[in-house]
PDB file of C-alpha atoms in Angstrom:
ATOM      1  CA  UNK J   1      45.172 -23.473 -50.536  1.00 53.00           C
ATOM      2  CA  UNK J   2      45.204 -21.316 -48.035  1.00 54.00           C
ATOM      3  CA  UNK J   3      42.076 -19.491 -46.465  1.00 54.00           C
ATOM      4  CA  UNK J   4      42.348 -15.755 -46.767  1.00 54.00           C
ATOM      5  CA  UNK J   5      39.107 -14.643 -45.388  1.00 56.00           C
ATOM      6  CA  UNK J   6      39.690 -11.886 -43.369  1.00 56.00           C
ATOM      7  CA  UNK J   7      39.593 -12.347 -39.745  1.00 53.00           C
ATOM      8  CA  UNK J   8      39.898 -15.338 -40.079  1.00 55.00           C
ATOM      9  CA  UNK J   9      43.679 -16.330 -39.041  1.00 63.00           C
ATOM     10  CA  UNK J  10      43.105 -13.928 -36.144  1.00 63.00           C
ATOM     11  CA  UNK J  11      39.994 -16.209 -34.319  1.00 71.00           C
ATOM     12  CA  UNK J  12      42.227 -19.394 -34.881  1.00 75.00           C
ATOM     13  CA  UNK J  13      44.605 -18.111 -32.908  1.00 78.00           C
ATOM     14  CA  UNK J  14      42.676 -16.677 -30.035  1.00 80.00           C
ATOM     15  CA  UNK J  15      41.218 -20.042 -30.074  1.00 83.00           C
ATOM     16  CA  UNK J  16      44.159 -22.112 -29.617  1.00 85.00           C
ATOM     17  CA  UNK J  17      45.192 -19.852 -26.927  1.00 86.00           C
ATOM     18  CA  UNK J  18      42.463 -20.269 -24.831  1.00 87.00           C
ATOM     19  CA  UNK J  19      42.646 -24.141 -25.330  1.00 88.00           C
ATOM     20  CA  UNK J  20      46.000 -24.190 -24.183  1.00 89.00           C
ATOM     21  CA  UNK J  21      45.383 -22.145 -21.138  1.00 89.00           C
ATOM     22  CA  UNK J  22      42.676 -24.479 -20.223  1.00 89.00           C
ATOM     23  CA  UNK J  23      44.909 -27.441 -20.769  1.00 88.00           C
ATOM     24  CA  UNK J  24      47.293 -25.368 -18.366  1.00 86.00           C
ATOM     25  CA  UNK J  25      44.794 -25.137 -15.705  1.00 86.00           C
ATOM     26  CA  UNK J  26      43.649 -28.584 -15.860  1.00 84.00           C
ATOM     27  CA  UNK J  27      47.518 -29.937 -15.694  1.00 83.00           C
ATOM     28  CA  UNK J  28      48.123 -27.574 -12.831  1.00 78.00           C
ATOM     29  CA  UNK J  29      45.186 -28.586 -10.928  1.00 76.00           C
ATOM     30  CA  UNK J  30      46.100 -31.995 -11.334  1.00 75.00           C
ATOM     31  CA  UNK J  31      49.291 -31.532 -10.032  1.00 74.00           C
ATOM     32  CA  UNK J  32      48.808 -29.040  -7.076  1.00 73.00           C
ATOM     33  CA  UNK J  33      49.799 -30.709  -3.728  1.00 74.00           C
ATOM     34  CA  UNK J  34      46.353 -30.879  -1.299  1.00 74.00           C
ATOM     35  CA  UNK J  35      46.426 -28.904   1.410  1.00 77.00           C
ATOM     36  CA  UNK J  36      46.079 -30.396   5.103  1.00 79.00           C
ATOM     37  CA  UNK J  37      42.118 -29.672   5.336  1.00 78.00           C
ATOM     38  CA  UNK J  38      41.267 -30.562   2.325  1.00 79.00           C
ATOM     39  CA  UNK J  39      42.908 -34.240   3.189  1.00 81.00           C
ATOM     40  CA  UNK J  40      41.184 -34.290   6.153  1.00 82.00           C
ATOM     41  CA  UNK J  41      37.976 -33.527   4.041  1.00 81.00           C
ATOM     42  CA  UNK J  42      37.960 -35.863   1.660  1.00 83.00           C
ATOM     43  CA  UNK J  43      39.113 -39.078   4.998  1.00 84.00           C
ATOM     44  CA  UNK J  44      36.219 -37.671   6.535  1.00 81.00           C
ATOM     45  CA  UNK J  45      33.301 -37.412   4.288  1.00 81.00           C
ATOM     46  CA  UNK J  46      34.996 -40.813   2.918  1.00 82.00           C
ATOM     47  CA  UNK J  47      34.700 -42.648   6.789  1.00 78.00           C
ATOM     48  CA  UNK J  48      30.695 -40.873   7.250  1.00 76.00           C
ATOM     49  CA  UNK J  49      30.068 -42.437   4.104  1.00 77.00           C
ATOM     50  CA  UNK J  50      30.633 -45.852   4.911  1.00 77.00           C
ATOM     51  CA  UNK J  51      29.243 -48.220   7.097  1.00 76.00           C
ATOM     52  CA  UNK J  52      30.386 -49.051  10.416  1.00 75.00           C
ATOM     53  CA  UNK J  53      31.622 -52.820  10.865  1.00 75.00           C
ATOM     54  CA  UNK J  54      31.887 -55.533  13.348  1.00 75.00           C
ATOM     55  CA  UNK J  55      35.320 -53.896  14.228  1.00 79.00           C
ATOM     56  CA  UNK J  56      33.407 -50.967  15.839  1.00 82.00           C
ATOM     57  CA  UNK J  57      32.929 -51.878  19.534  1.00 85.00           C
ATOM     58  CA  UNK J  58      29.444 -49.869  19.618  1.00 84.00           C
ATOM     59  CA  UNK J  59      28.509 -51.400  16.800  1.00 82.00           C
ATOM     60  CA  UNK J  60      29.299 -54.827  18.206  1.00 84.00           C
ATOM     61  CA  UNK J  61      27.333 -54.386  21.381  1.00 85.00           C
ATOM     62  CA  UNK J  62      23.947 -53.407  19.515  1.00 81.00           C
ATOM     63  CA  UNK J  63      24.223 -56.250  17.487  1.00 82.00           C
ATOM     64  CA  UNK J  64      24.330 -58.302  20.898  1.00 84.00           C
ATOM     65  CA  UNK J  65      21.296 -56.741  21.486  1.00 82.00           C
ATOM     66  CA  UNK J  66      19.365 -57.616  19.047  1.00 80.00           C
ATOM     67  CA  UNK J  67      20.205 -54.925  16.618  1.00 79.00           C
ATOM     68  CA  UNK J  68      20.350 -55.596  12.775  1.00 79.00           C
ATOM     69  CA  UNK J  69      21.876 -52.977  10.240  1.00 78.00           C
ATOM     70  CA  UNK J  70      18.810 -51.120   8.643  1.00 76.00           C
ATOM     71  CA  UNK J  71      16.632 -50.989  11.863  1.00 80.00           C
ATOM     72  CA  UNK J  72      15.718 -48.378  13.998  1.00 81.00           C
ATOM     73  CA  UNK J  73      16.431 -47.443  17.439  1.00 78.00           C
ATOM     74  CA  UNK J  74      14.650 -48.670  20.480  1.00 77.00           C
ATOM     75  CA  UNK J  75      12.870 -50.871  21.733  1.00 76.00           C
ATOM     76  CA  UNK J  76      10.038 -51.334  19.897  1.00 77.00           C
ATOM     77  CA  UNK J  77      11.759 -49.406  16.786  1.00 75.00           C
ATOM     78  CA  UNK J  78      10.687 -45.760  17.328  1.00 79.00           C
ATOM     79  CA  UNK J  79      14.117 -44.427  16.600  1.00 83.00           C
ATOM     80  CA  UNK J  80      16.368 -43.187  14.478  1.00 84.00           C
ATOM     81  CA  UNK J  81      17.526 -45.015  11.844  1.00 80.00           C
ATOM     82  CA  UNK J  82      20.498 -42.590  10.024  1.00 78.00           C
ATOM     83  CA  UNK J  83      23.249 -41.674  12.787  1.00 75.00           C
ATOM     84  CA  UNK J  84      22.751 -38.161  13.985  1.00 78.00           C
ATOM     85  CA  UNK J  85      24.737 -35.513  10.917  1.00 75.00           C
ATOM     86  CA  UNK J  86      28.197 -34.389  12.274  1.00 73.00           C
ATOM     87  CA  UNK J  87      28.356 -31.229  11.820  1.00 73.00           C
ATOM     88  CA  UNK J  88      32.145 -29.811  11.191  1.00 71.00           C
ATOM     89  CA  UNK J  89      33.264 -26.291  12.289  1.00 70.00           C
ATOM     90  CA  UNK J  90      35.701 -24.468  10.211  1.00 69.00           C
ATOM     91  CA  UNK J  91      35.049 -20.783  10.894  1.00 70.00           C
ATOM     92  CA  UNK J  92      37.435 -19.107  13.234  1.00 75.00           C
ATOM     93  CA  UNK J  93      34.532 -17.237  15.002  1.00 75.00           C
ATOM     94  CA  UNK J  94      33.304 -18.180  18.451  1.00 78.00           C
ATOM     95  CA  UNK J  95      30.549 -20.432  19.420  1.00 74.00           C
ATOM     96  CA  UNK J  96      26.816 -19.040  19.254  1.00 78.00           C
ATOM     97  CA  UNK J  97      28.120 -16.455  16.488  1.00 80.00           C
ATOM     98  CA  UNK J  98      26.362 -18.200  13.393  1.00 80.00           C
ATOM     99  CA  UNK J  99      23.337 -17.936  15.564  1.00 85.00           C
ATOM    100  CA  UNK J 100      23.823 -14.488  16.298  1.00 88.00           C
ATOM    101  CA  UNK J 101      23.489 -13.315  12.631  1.00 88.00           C
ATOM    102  CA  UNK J 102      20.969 -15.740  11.867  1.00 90.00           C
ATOM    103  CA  UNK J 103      18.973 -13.539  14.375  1.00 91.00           C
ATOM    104  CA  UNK J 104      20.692 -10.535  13.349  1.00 93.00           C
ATOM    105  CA  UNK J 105      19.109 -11.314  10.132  1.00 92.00           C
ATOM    106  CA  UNK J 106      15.893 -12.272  11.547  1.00 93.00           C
ATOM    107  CA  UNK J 107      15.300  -8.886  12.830  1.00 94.00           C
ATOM    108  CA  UNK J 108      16.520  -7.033   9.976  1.00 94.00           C
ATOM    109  CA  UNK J 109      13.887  -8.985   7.780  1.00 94.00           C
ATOM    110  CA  UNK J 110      11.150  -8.598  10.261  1.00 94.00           C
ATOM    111  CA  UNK J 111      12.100  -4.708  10.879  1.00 94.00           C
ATOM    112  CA  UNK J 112      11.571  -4.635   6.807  1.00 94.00           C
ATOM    113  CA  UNK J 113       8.707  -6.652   7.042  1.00 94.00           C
ATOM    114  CA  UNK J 114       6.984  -3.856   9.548  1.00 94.00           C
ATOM    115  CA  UNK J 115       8.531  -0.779   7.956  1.00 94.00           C
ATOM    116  CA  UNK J 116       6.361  -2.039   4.174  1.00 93.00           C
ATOM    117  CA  UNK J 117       3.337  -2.932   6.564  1.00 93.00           C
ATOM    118  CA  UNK J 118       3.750   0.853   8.255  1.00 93.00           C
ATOM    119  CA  UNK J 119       3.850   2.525   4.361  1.00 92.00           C
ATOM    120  CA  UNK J 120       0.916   0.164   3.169  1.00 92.00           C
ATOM    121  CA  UNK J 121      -1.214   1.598   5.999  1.00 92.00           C
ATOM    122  CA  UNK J 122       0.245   4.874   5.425  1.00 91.00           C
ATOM    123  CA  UNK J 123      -0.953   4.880   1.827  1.00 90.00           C
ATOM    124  CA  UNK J 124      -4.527   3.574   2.714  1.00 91.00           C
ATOM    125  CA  UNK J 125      -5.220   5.872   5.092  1.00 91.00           C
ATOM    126  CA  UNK J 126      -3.927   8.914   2.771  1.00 90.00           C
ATOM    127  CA  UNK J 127      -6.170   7.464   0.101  1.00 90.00           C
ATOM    128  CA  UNK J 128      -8.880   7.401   2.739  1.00 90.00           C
ATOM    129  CA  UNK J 129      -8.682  10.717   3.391  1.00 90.00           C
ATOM    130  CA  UNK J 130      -8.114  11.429  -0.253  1.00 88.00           C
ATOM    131  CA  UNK J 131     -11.824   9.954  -1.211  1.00 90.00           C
ATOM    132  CA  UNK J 132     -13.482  11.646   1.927  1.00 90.00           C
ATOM    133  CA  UNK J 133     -11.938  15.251   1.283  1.00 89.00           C
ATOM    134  CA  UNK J 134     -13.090  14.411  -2.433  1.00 88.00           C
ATOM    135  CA  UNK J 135     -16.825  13.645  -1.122  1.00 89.00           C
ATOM    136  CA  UNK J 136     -16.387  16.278   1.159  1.00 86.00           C
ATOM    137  CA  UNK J 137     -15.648  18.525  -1.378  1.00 89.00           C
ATOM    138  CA  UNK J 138     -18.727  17.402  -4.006  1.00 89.00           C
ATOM    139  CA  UNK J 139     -21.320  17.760  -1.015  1.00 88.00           C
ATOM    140  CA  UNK J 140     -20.084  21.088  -0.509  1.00 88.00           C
ATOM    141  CA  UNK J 141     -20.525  22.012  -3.908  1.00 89.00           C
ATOM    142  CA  UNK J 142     -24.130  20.260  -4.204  1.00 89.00           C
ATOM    143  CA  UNK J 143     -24.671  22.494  -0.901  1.00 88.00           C
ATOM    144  CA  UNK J 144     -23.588  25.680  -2.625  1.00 89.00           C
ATOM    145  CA  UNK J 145     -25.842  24.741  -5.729  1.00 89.00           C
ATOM    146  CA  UNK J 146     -28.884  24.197  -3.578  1.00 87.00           C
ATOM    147  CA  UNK J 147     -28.058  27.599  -1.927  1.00 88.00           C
ATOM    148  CA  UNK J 148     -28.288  29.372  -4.969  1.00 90.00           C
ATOM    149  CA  UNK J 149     -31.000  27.613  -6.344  1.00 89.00           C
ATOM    150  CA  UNK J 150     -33.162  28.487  -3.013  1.00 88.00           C
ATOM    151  CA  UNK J 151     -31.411  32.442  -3.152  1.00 89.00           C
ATOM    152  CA  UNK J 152     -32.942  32.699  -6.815  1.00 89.00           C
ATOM    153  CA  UNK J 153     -36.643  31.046  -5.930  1.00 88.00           C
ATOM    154  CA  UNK J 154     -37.165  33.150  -3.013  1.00 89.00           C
ATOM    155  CA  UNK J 155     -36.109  36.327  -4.754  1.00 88.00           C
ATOM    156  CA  UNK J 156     -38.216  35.535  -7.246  1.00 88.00           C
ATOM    157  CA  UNK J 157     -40.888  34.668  -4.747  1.00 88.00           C
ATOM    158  CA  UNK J 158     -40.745  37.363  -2.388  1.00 86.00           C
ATOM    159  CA  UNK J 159     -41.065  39.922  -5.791  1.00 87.00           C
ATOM    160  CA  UNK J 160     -44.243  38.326  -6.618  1.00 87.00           C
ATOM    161  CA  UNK J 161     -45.799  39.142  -3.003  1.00 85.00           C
ATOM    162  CA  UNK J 162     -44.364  42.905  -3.688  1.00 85.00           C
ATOM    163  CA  UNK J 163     -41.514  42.257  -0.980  1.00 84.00           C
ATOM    164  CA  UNK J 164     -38.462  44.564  -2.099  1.00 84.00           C
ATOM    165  CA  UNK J 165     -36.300  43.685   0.752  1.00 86.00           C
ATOM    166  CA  UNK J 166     -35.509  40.632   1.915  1.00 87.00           C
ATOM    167  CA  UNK J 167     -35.575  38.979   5.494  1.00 85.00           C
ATOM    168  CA  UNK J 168     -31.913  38.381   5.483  1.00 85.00           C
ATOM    169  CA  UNK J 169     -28.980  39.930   3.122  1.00 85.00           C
ATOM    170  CA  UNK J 170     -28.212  36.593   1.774  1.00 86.00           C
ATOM    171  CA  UNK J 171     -31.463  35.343   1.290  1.00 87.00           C
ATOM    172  CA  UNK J 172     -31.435  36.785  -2.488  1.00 88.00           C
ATOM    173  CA  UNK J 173     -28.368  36.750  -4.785  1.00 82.00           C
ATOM    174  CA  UNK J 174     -27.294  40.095  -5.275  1.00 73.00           C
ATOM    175  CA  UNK J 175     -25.707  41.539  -8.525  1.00 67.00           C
ATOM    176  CA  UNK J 176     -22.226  41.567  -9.252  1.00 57.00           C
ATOM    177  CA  UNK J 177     -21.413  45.646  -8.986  1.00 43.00           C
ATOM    178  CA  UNK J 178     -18.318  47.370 -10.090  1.00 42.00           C
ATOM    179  CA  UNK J 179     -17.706  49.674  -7.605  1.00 47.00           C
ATOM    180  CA  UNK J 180     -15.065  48.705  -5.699  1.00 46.00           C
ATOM    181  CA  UNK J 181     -16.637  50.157  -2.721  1.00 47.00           C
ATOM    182  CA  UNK J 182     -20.064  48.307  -2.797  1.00 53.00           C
ATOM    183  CA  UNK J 183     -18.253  44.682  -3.167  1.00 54.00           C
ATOM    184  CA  UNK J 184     -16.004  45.799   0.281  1.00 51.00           C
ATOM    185  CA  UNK J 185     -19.264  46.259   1.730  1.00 53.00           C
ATOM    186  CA  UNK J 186     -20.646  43.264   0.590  1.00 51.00           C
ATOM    187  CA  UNK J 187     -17.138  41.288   1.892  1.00 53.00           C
ATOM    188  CA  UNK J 188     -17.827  42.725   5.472  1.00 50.00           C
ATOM    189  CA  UNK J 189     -21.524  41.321   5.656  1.00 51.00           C
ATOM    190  CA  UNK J 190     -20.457  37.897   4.340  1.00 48.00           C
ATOM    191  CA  UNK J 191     -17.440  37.643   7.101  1.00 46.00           C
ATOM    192  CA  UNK J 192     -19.815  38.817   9.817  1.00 41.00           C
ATOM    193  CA  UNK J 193     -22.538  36.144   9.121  1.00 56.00           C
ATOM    194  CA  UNK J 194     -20.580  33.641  10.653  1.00 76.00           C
ATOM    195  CA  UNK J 195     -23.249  30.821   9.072  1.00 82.00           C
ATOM    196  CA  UNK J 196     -22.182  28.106   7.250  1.00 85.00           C
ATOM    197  CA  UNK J 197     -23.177  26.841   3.564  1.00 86.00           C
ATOM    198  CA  UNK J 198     -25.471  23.896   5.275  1.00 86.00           C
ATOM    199  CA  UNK J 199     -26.629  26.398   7.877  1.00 88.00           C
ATOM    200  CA  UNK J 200     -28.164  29.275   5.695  1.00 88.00           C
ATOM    201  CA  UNK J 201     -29.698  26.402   3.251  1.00 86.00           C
ATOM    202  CA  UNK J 202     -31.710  25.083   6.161  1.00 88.00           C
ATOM    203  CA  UNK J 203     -32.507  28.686   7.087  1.00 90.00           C
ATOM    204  CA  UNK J 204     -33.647  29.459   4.038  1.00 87.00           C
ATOM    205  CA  UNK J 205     -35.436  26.298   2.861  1.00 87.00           C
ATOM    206  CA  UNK J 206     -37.437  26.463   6.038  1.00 88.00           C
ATOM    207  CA  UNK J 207     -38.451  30.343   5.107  1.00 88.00           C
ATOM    208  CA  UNK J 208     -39.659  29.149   1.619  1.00 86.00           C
ATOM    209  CA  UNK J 209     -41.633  26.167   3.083  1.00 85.00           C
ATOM    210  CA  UNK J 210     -43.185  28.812   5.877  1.00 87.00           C
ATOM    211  CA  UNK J 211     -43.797  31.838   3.794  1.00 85.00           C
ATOM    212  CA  UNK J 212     -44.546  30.638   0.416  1.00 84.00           C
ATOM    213  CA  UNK J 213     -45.021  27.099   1.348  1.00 84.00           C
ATOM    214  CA  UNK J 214     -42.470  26.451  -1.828  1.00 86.00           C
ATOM    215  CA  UNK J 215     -40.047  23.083  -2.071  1.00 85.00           C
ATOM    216  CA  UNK J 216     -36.635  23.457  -3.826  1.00 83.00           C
ATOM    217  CA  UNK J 217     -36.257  19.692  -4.605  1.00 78.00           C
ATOM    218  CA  UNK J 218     -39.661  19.799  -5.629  1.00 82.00           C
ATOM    219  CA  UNK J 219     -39.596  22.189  -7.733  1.00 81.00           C
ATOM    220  CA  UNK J 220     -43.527  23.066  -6.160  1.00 83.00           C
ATOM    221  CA  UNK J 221     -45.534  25.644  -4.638  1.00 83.00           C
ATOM    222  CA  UNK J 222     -48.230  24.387  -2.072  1.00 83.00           C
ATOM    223  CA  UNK J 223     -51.193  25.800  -1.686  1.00 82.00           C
ATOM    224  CA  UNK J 224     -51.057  25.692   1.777  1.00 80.00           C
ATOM    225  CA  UNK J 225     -48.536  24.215   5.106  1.00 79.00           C
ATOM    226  CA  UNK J 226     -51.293  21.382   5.292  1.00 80.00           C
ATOM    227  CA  UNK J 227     -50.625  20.451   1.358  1.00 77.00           C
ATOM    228  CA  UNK J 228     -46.953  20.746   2.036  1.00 76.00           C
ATOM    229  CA  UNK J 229     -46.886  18.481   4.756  1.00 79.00           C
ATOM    230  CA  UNK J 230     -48.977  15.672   3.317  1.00 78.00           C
ATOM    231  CA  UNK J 231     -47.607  15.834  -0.642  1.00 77.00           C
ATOM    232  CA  UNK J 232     -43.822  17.180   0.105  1.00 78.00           C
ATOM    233  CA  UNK J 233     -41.554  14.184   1.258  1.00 74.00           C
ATOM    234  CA  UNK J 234     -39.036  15.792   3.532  1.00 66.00           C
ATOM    235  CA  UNK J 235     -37.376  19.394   3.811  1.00 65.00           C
ATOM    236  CA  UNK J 236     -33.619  17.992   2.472  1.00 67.00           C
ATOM    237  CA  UNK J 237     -32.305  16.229  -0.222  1.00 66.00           C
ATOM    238  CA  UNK J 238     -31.986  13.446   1.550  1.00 63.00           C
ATOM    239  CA  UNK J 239     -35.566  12.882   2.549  1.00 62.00           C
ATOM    240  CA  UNK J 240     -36.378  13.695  -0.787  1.00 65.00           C
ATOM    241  CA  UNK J 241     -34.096  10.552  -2.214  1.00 63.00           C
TER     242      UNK J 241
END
């Protein structure tokens, strides 16, 4: 009976053709002629392998010295005991060249080696400066919310001793007006100031502790400077944590 599968007939014969090729190769690699080095090859390695004999003249005068196969060098035995490798050269390049791209590739690894060091620090240091112009940023805006929070109290401060102007522009927060005129003004002042978010919050903590003996962190009014100073921690945030 014959199999009628399909696909079948057609694997068979791929199958027996790459059998036969192999059988091709092996008979033709059985029957290719050595070449010159490769004869030379197969002598040598054969001669390194074995032993030397009493036919060897060096061999013969170590043995009238004493020496007995197995043992080491010297005098008291310190020495080698396999002969030194031969080492065959086959290359058509000059003398010193394998060394020369062995340090070639040396310094191409360590040049790699330095550039990944070189963007590891580079990295750091931008993440560095990432987390300090984040912190940076967070005081400022803990700065700004103090400021405020001091603007408000003494406006609301000053009102209650009848004051209707205060010491400084910026020492109240002014309403937001819709004249487009009034907020150029108000542009011009701010520019001119010249005084920094930390520098008008110490200005105008100090004037609430003076005039109306009054804390911000606190959240207190003193009766008095003497209270102040002996109940208040510090005048910042920082004496106050």
């Amino acid at each position: 009976r014959q199999d009628v599968r399909p696909g079948l007939p057609m694997v068979r014969r791929v199958k027996e053709a790459l059998q036969k090729e192999e059988k091709q190769k092996e008979a033709n690699e059985k029957n290719r002629q050595k070449s010159i080095k490769e004869e030379e090859k197969e002598r040598r390695d054969l001669v390194l392998k074995s032993a030397l004999g009493n036919e060897n003249k060096g061999f013969a005068l170590l043995q009238k010295m004493g020496y007995k196969s197995g043992q080491a060098l010297g005098k008291s035995g310190e020495g080698i005991v396999e002969p030194i490798p031969l080492n065959i050269k086959t290359g058509l390049s000059g003398l010193g060249h394998e060394e020369l791209k062995k340090r070639k590739a040396e310094e191409k690894l360590e040049s790699y080696r330095q550039k990944l060091h070189m963007k590891k620090q580079a990295n750091e240091q931008a993440a560095d400066q990432f987390r300090i112009r984040f912190k940076t940023k967070q005081e400022e805006r803990k700065m700004e919310g103090d400021l405020r929070k001091s603007q408000r109290a003494c406006q609301q401060l000053d009102m209650q001793k009848d004051i209707d102007v205060p010491k400084e522009t910026w020492f109240w927060i002014e309403p937001e007006e819709e004249d487009k005129k009034d907020e150029e003004d108000k542009e011009d002042e701010c520019t001119s100031s010249d005084l920094s978010v930390s520098e008008k919050l110490h200005i105008l903590t100090a004037y609430l502790r003076e005039e109306h003996f009054y804390c911000i962190w606190c959240g207190t009014t003193y009766e008095d400077s003497e209270d102040l100073s002996s109940n208040c921690p510090g005048d910042s945030a920082a004496d106050h944590d």
